[in-house]
XYZ file of C-alpha atoms in Angstrom:
592
model
C 17.121 -10.337 -40.382
C 16.910 -8.466 -37.060
C 14.420 -5.618 -36.862
C 17.161 -3.071 -36.106
C 18.911 -4.062 -39.327
C 15.728 -3.741 -41.362
C 15.049 -0.277 -39.944
C 18.428 1.034 -41.072
C 17.008 2.032 -44.435
C 13.372 0.967 -44.503
C 10.150 1.843 -42.776
C 7.969 -0.969 -41.493
C 4.408 -1.407 -42.703
C 2.399 -2.972 -39.871
C -0.879 -4.830 -40.044
C -4.264 -3.267 -39.336
C -7.006 -3.918 -36.825
C -7.700 -7.442 -35.651
C -10.742 -6.960 -33.409
C -12.984 -4.885 -35.688
C -11.960 -6.917 -38.761
C -12.681 -10.133 -36.870
C -16.150 -8.840 -35.959
C -16.846 -7.946 -39.583
C -15.914 -11.461 -40.737
C -17.354 -13.481 -37.894
C -20.791 -12.564 -36.623
C -20.483 -14.384 -33.320
C -20.552 -12.615 -29.968
C -17.174 -13.766 -28.708
C -14.062 -11.898 -27.740
C -11.613 -11.996 -30.689
C -8.915 -13.379 -28.390
C -11.126 -16.341 -27.530
C -10.847 -17.373 -31.169
C -7.218 -18.332 -30.521
C -8.640 -21.505 -28.954
C -12.116 -21.747 -30.476
C -11.515 -20.708 -34.118
C -7.786 -21.035 -34.904
C -8.233 -21.130 -38.703
C -9.994 -17.766 -38.696
C -7.187 -16.202 -36.656
C -4.599 -17.567 -39.065
C -6.670 -16.375 -42.035
C -6.724 -12.788 -40.738
C -2.964 -12.757 -40.210
C -2.437 -14.178 -43.716
C -4.703 -11.512 -45.223
C -2.580 -8.733 -43.755
C 0.652 -10.403 -44.820
C -0.678 -10.867 -48.338
C -1.594 -7.161 -48.353
C 2.040 -6.237 -47.677
C 2.351 -5.987 -43.913
C 5.912 -6.558 -42.732
C 5.034 -6.653 -39.025
C 2.093 -8.658 -37.651
C 0.784 -8.407 -34.101
C -0.540 -11.481 -32.337
C -4.242 -11.677 -31.509
C -3.605 -11.036 -27.814
C -4.554 -7.414 -27.115
C -7.126 -8.561 -24.548
C -5.342 -11.734 -23.495
C -5.435 -11.207 -19.744
C -7.124 -13.002 -16.882
C -9.898 -10.434 -16.476
C -10.949 -10.291 -20.142
C -10.664 -14.023 -20.749
C -12.085 -14.906 -17.317
C -9.366 -17.507 -16.835
C -6.506 -18.425 -14.536
C -2.774 -18.150 -15.243
C -2.681 -21.505 -16.996
C -5.536 -20.541 -19.311
C -3.914 -17.189 -20.064
C -0.595 -18.799 -21.012
C -2.427 -21.345 -23.178
C -4.249 -18.576 -25.038
C -1.038 -16.644 -25.701
C 0.799 -19.746 -26.944
C -2.055 -20.552 -29.320
C -2.050 -16.981 -30.646
C 1.709 -17.098 -31.224
C 1.365 -20.424 -33.036
C -1.264 -19.081 -35.452
C 0.744 -15.934 -36.250
C 3.929 -17.957 -36.705
C 2.295 -20.375 -39.132
C 0.791 -17.522 -41.157
C 4.153 -15.735 -41.304
C 6.031 -18.896 -42.249
C 3.617 -19.570 -45.119
C 3.775 -15.965 -46.304
C 7.560 -15.856 -46.314
C 7.720 -19.177 -48.152
C 5.548 -17.729 -50.919
C 6.848 -14.151 -51.122
C 10.388 -14.519 -49.842
C 10.047 -11.196 -48.011
C 11.053 -10.460 -44.429
C 8.318 -10.693 -41.824
C 8.350 -9.741 -38.145
C 6.029 -10.960 -35.403
C 5.236 -8.911 -32.316
C 3.623 -10.158 -29.132
C 0.741 -7.741 -28.610
C -0.016 -6.578 -25.036
C -2.910 -4.297 -24.085
C -3.908 -2.729 -20.760
C -5.224 -5.095 -18.099
C -8.794 -3.934 -17.303
C -9.195 -2.633 -13.789
C -5.472 -2.878 -13.057
C -5.632 0.299 -10.985
C -8.023 -1.512 -8.685
C -5.526 -4.251 -7.827
C -2.086 -4.014 -6.274
C 0.947 -2.991 -8.276
C 2.558 -6.335 -7.456
C -0.406 -8.312 -8.843
C -0.415 -6.212 -12.006
C 3.330 -6.614 -12.394
C 3.122 -10.398 -12.014
C 0.409 -10.688 -14.665
C 2.290 -8.529 -17.164
C 5.428 -10.532 -16.388
C 3.571 -13.793 -17.062
C 2.328 -12.440 -20.395
C 5.805 -11.294 -21.434
C 7.535 -14.467 -20.256
C 5.076 -16.611 -22.200
C 5.801 -14.693 -25.391
C 9.548 -14.889 -24.843
C 9.390 -18.618 -24.162
C 7.654 -19.014 -27.518
C 10.498 -17.175 -29.232
C 9.178 -13.602 -29.491
C 11.831 -10.986 -30.176
C 9.441 -8.033 -30.351
C 6.866 -6.972 -27.746
C 4.409 -4.166 -28.359
C 2.542 -2.495 -25.488
C -0.309 -0.610 -27.122
C -3.230 1.689 -26.286
C -1.830 2.757 -22.897
C -2.700 6.016 -21.147
C 0.566 6.144 -19.186
C 3.533 3.908 -18.327
C 2.994 3.479 -14.588
C 2.002 -0.192 -14.597
C 4.164 -1.433 -17.479
C 7.490 0.282 -16.862
C 8.660 -2.105 -14.093
C 8.113 -5.185 -16.267
C 9.708 -3.527 -19.307
C 12.845 -2.806 -17.307
C 12.904 -6.333 -15.884
C 12.515 -8.227 -19.162
C 15.188 -6.096 -20.805
C 17.602 -7.313 -18.133
C 16.796 -10.916 -19.009
C 16.477 -10.975 -22.805
C 17.420 -9.074 -25.927
C 13.958 -7.998 -27.004
C 12.708 -5.049 -29.068
C 10.179 -3.043 -27.041
C 7.511 -0.837 -28.615
C 5.239 1.342 -26.462
C 2.204 3.057 -27.977
C -0.104 5.504 -26.235
C -3.751 6.289 -26.887
C -4.751 9.967 -26.893
C -7.854 11.898 -27.914
C -8.313 14.541 -30.627
C -6.912 17.191 -28.287
C -3.789 15.157 -27.662
C -4.499 13.949 -24.110
C -4.759 10.422 -22.762
C -7.564 9.299 -20.463
C -5.110 9.783 -17.598
C -5.019 13.482 -18.510
C -1.436 13.385 -19.803
C -0.518 15.180 -23.020
C 0.976 13.445 -26.024
C 4.135 15.506 -25.638
C 4.608 14.524 -22.012
C 3.978 10.845 -22.730
C 6.658 10.873 -25.418
C 8.998 12.916 -23.238
C 8.792 10.408 -20.405
C 9.016 7.327 -22.636
C 11.908 8.854 -24.549
C 14.003 8.858 -21.374
C 13.552 5.112 -20.821
C 16.549 3.361 -22.366
C 14.742 0.014 -22.435
C 12.124 1.315 -24.907
C 13.183 1.022 -28.558
C 10.183 2.525 -30.335
C 7.313 4.713 -29.200
C 4.299 6.477 -30.607
C 0.522 6.350 -30.781
C -2.263 3.995 -31.793
C -6.058 3.957 -31.609
C -8.079 6.838 -30.157
C -8.044 9.081 -33.225
C -8.316 8.980 -36.983
C -5.407 9.703 -39.356
C -6.087 13.444 -39.616
C -5.869 14.008 -35.866
C -2.967 11.568 -35.669
C -1.052 13.724 -38.157
C -1.647 16.842 -36.047
C -0.505 15.067 -32.885
C 2.597 13.600 -34.551
C 3.428 17.028 -35.990
C 3.144 18.807 -32.627
C 5.356 16.432 -30.609
C 9.113 16.870 -30.230
C 10.471 13.383 -30.857
C 13.514 12.036 -29.005
C 16.650 11.029 -30.805
C 17.575 7.365 -30.708
C 13.971 6.113 -30.703
C 11.899 4.764 -33.579
C 8.473 6.349 -34.063
C 5.164 4.550 -34.601
C 1.748 5.708 -35.848
C -1.236 3.350 -36.075
C -4.432 5.450 -36.103
C -8.004 4.266 -36.391
C -9.709 4.366 -39.788
C -11.731 7.288 -38.465
C -14.612 7.573 -36.015
C -17.357 4.943 -35.778
C -21.127 5.249 -35.719
C -23.427 3.161 -33.552
C -25.678 1.134 -35.867
C -27.922 -1.563 -34.394
C -25.814 -1.649 -31.228
C -22.595 -2.155 -33.200
C -19.778 0.307 -33.751
C -19.360 0.630 -37.527
C -16.471 2.383 -39.289
C -17.121 3.694 -42.780
C -14.781 2.685 -45.576
C -12.343 5.561 -46.101
C -9.248 3.653 -47.206
C -8.287 6.247 -49.832
C -8.324 9.178 -47.393
C -6.592 7.077 -44.739
C -3.775 6.233 -47.136
C -3.249 9.863 -48.145
C -2.972 10.962 -44.516
C -0.662 8.051 -43.658
C 1.634 9.153 -46.462
C 1.774 12.619 -44.886
C 2.490 11.020 -41.500
C 5.262 8.964 -43.094
C 6.919 12.153 -44.323
C 7.245 13.261 -40.694
C 9.904 10.620 -40.163
C 7.667 7.891 -38.741
C 9.256 4.425 -38.861
C 6.260 2.124 -38.163
C 3.036 2.745 -40.090
C -0.145 0.732 -39.717
C -3.762 0.807 -38.682
C -5.968 0.268 -35.674
C -9.757 0.038 -35.236
C -11.748 0.073 -38.469
C -8.852 -0.733 -40.789
C -8.561 -3.952 -42.790
C -6.178 -5.533 -45.323
C -7.305 -3.143 -48.071
C -6.004 -0.193 -46.037
C -2.637 -1.883 -45.639
C -2.477 -2.811 -49.333
C -3.055 0.810 -50.357
C -0.428 2.035 -47.886
C 2.100 -0.451 -49.253
C 1.478 0.800 -52.773
C 1.635 4.539 -51.996
C 4.230 5.008 -49.258
C 7.903 5.071 -50.152
C 9.336 3.002 -47.325
C 12.840 4.376 -48.000
C 11.871 7.934 -47.097
C 13.732 9.198 -44.085
C 13.674 12.527 -42.329
C 15.855 13.700 -39.491
C 13.949 13.549 -36.222
C 13.871 16.477 -33.851
C 15.557 16.204 -30.477
C 13.325 16.351 -27.460
C 13.342 19.210 -24.985
C 13.492 17.581 -21.582
C 11.562 18.532 -18.509
C 14.763 19.702 -16.846
C 15.332 22.284 -19.607
C 11.776 23.547 -19.452
C 11.753 24.002 -15.697
C 14.836 26.223 -15.753
C 12.667 29.144 -16.794
C 12.316 32.146 -14.536
C 9.283 31.325 -12.388
C 7.590 32.900 -9.410
C 7.956 31.176 -6.039
C 4.384 30.464 -4.995
C 5.132 28.119 -2.107
C 3.461 28.998 1.189
C 6.858 28.629 2.911
C 8.644 31.185 0.719
C 8.987 33.749 3.527
C 10.119 31.261 6.160
C 13.647 31.310 7.527
C 15.627 28.021 7.484
C 14.507 25.823 10.373
C 11.278 27.712 11.058
C 8.222 25.495 11.319
C 5.530 25.750 8.679
C 1.999 26.037 9.957
C -1.046 24.869 8.000
C -4.521 25.185 9.469
C -7.534 23.311 8.145
C -10.944 24.945 8.020
C -13.851 22.681 7.093
C -16.203 24.222 4.495
C -19.861 24.363 5.549
C -22.221 21.440 4.837
C -24.873 23.933 3.746
C -25.126 27.390 2.185
C -24.384 29.367 5.350
C -20.661 30.100 5.612
C -20.833 32.706 8.408
C -19.107 30.602 11.074
C -16.531 29.308 8.586
C -15.570 32.815 7.523
C -15.401 33.914 11.171
C -12.795 31.192 11.731
C -10.902 32.297 8.619
C -10.834 35.922 9.795
C -9.481 34.812 13.176
C -6.446 33.412 11.344
C -5.789 36.641 9.449
C -3.351 38.042 11.993
C -2.233 34.680 13.370
C 0.625 32.265 12.789
C -0.846 30.297 9.887
C 1.279 30.173 6.755
C -1.543 28.601 4.773
C -5.231 27.877 5.331
C -6.449 24.613 3.827
C -9.972 23.558 2.882
C -10.791 19.818 2.623
C -12.724 18.441 -0.360
C -15.948 16.878 1.039
C -14.053 14.824 3.669
C -15.366 11.367 4.587
C -17.329 11.368 1.333
C -19.952 13.757 2.753
C -20.946 16.851 0.812
C -19.531 20.201 1.846
C -19.072 23.458 -0.042
C -16.490 23.217 -2.836
C -12.930 23.475 -1.519
C -11.656 25.557 -4.439
C -14.489 28.073 -4.260
C -14.126 28.380 -0.477
C -10.385 28.946 -0.900
C -11.026 31.661 -3.467
C -13.482 33.458 -1.179
C -11.143 33.237 1.813
C -8.217 34.591 -0.171
C -10.259 37.405 -1.660
C -11.719 38.588 1.655
C -8.682 38.128 3.927
C -5.585 38.040 1.733
C -4.504 34.787 3.418
C -2.498 32.163 1.535
C -4.927 29.336 0.805
C -4.702 25.719 -0.312
C -7.724 23.661 -1.379
C -7.629 19.879 -1.160
C -8.281 18.332 -4.566
C -9.483 14.716 -4.474
C -9.922 12.192 -7.285
C -13.160 10.670 -6.032
C -15.802 12.841 -7.668
C -14.611 13.779 -11.152
C -13.277 12.029 -14.221
C -10.130 13.170 -16.018
C -12.052 15.808 -17.985
C -13.630 17.245 -14.831
C -10.332 17.202 -12.932
C -8.466 19.078 -15.640
C -11.318 21.577 -15.909
C -11.247 22.192 -12.148
C -7.469 22.669 -12.103
C -7.620 25.174 -14.950
C -10.456 27.073 -13.271
C -8.642 27.152 -9.934
C -5.494 28.453 -11.599
C -7.338 31.181 -13.496
C -8.705 32.352 -10.143
C -5.303 32.600 -8.507
C -4.975 29.276 -6.664
C -1.279 28.374 -6.550
C -1.105 25.840 -3.673
C -2.967 22.517 -3.679
C -3.092 19.312 -1.649
C -3.707 16.370 -3.981
C -5.403 13.339 -2.419
C -7.240 10.234 -3.592
C -10.224 11.002 -1.355
C -12.237 9.096 1.227
C -14.696 6.525 -0.150
C -18.393 7.282 -0.358
C -20.193 6.116 2.838
C -21.735 2.659 2.505
C -25.286 3.816 3.174
C -25.431 6.085 0.110
C -23.422 4.023 -2.383
C -26.589 2.885 -4.150
C -27.308 6.484 -5.094
C -23.869 8.103 -5.210
C -21.008 6.588 -7.205
C -17.301 7.317 -6.900
C -15.394 8.018 -10.113
C -11.686 7.369 -9.390
C -10.364 7.702 -12.959
C -7.003 7.649 -11.211
C -5.491 7.966 -7.731
C -3.548 10.852 -6.218
C -0.342 9.891 -8.042
C -2.146 10.037 -11.380
C -3.641 13.425 -10.520
C -0.203 14.679 -9.501
C 1.094 13.594 -12.888
C -1.651 15.651 -14.558
C -0.875 18.674 -12.402
C 2.860 18.335 -12.976
C 2.219 18.320 -16.686
C 0.070 21.432 -16.455
C 2.975 23.039 -14.598
C 5.225 22.191 -17.541
C 2.791 23.546 -20.104
C -0.177 25.749 -19.165
C 1.248 26.971 -15.850
C 4.930 27.095 -16.819
C 5.408 30.815 -16.058
C 3.729 30.642 -12.660
C 3.483 26.990 -11.541
C 1.283 25.514 -8.858
C 2.955 24.123 -5.744
C 1.315 20.900 -4.659
C 1.722 18.232 -2.032
C 0.195 14.976 -0.920
C -1.080 13.035 2.046
C 1.074 10.721 4.147
C -0.504 7.746 5.908
C 1.915 6.734 8.665
C -0.622 4.195 9.982
C -0.460 1.994 6.901
C 0.149 -1.634 8.068
C 3.267 -1.928 5.920
C 5.240 1.285 6.387
C 7.562 0.373 3.500
C 4.605 0.610 1.135
C 3.915 4.147 2.333
C 7.584 5.071 1.942
C 7.358 3.881 -1.659
C 4.178 5.912 -2.206
C 5.830 9.051 -0.846
C 8.821 8.582 -3.153
C 6.526 8.044 -6.134
C 4.601 11.219 -5.317
C 7.837 13.153 -5.007
C 8.845 11.916 -8.451
C 5.614 13.386 -9.803
C 6.380 16.790 -8.268
C 4.919 16.668 -4.732
C 6.856 19.192 -2.630
C 5.358 18.583 0.807
C 3.260 16.075 2.751
C 0.499 16.481 5.313
C -0.113 13.593 7.674
C -3.140 12.259 9.479
C -3.325 13.460 13.129
C -0.714 11.900 15.410
C -1.447 11.187 19.075
C 1.349 8.921 20.333
C 5.124 8.678 20.430
C 4.909 5.367 18.556
C 3.214 7.116 15.627
C 5.799 9.879 15.779
C 8.595 7.317 15.406
C 6.920 5.870 12.313
C 6.878 9.363 10.855
C 10.559 9.760 11.696
C 11.329 6.631 9.639
C 9.440 8.036 6.641
C 11.388 11.286 6.947
C 14.724 9.452 7.103
C 13.862 7.195 4.151
C 12.511 9.908 1.834
C 13.794 13.307 2.927
C 10.304 14.674 2.261
C 9.086 18.013 3.625
C 6.559 16.833 6.254
C 3.889 18.733 8.156
C 2.830 16.588 11.100
C -0.919 16.327 11.651
C -2.108 17.762 14.965
C -5.723 17.450 16.128
C -6.423 19.022 19.534
C -9.430 17.002 20.668
C -11.902 19.139 22.608
C -14.061 16.749 24.660
C -14.681 13.158 25.632
C -17.503 12.951 23.109
C -15.290 14.371 20.370
C -12.463 11.934 21.187
C -14.891 9.000 21.234
C -16.325 10.006 17.855
C -12.912 10.375 16.206
C -11.796 7.036 17.641
C -14.778 5.120 16.297
C -15.959 7.022 13.236
C -12.866 8.381 11.459
C -10.756 5.867 9.555
C -7.006 6.382 9.476
C -6.910 8.274 12.771
C -5.636 6.309 15.752
C -7.088 7.581 19.041
C -5.793 5.076 21.586
C -7.363 4.143 24.900
C -4.520 5.973 26.589
C -5.434 9.151 24.737
C -9.136 8.675 25.471
C -8.302 8.344 29.184
C -7.310 12.029 29.237
C -10.971 12.917 28.818
C -14.105 12.255 30.857
C -17.801 12.803 30.096
C -18.227 15.318 32.920
C -15.453 17.697 31.824
C -16.229 21.358 31.223
C -15.541 22.800 27.769
C -12.359 24.463 28.995
C -11.130 21.274 30.684
C -11.738 19.265 27.519
C -9.880 21.771 25.406
C -6.976 21.860 27.869
C -6.658 18.070 27.721
C -6.534 18.175 23.937
C -3.956 20.967 23.967
C -1.755 19.027 26.408
C -1.726 15.985 24.067
C -1.031 18.212 21.046
C 1.973 19.801 22.758
C 3.362 16.366 23.640
C 3.149 15.261 20.016
C 4.867 18.452 18.892
C 7.624 17.660 21.364
C 7.995 14.120 19.968
C 8.428 15.456 16.441
C 10.086 18.852 16.853
C 13.550 17.649 15.856
C 12.621 16.252 12.440
C 9.321 17.544 11.011
C 9.161 20.698 8.896
C 5.927 21.973 10.337
C 2.468 21.211 11.654
C -0.911 20.697 10.054
C -3.678 21.633 12.478
C -7.107 20.105 12.050
C -9.144 21.510 14.936
C -12.606 20.099 15.638
C -15.517 22.470 14.999
C -13.115 25.028 13.482
C -12.083 26.263 16.966
C -8.991 27.994 15.598
C -8.703 30.183 18.705
C -7.059 27.156 20.375
C -3.911 27.910 18.372
C -3.210 30.874 20.638
C -3.170 28.509 23.626
C -0.873 25.988 21.899
C 1.855 28.444 20.905
């Protein structure tokens, strides 16, 4: 029987945890997935125990079957997956022969560790290899579980659905407050997954116990046309003798799973800490014929049609007028006198927004959000802090965004952030829970929920000097999909760079503010050329300066180059982003 047919009038009882149950049975310090090759009888025994307990769907022992976890090559990975499928198949065949009941097998796929540190193409190819191996073995169901978002798995899901008729389940992992480690809420995860036609079933596993799982399930608006899954942990473990131990609470777990079932959930099972006894009790208590009409989901489009305030820094601009952003570097110490002098000089000037970088080049400066707040309070200027992903985890990032919003910040530039300088990496560590796209996703979600009545306007960085410009075009499009409304570029100095920017504009239609850096001296130009990554000061540009120039002559040379660049880009950019060395904002009056 096909799984769709079974689900017409029955719920599916899934198996429970493999990893924690394996560790309880087998006191050997090996990865459970390694047992597919080293201890096949034990793997088969665990599957049989769950089937005997009443599980209708069994997941293969492959959650961590990936090259990083297994420390193997592609051949070794495929061999491990085939062995796992063989053991599950044999256990299911034996169980069906004895009981005569239907049994479904699902190829289990977990997150690839460190996948955000390798290219999207490499990640895609590994997920594709995993899926193809399962499908070659005859799998008709694939379950992607314990994911924090869909970014890295969606391309392969769409691809395999083109090739085969396969039932796809996607399960997310969230905490007690209903947020994944990527900072995305349970509701948003389900919203986004619900719009993907290739996904057949969706829900949650791991992360929380059954009580919190019930609250999360109850709070989410579930999409029509999708099956719903719930596989919580037994509860929360304690660390005993360096091992994570779950207490036996099968009775409570079963009671809560029955309540979850009454919410219209179609797949019910267990994750960490559960064992065959949990599944046996669920099978005995839950009426698998219970059905309840699922709620329709309220899409993002509906939610964003509310009456909202226009916070964009270009709101008062006439069509065709150039937007002007001016960067002021926060002080490296506690004295902000010169910084605030520069800010006050802009008060009656042409700047539409004043931006404050977030410890650029990985070197400590005063907090960009706090500097923005002070500047806005004392001058009334429109401000925009840069928010980078380098220094805070998902908890810290969300906390900062909430704090900034409470204090009136409504424009932000979201960036990944420069790496920490090599010399201090032994003492200072980067965090990078996610990159700028992931942070944009978090901010977009806050706009849909916490900030819905008065959303934040945010943009991103554009690197026109990337070796493969097509990659940058793709990044810009991805950022726009996550809600980025404008892009600030690195400083441009040549017509060749300007033409690259023109291509990005034509390919994406993005609102672009071209980076302009009026160099002020030979020494300044030489420093930027050799010390600042991503900024291309050519020999031709450097030739405009000489060591014996006066201050005025140096500034005039920089202004001349800046005006040329503005001429190269005037017909297609939406504005200019001025980053003026040493905060010499008075130069703006000589440029315009």
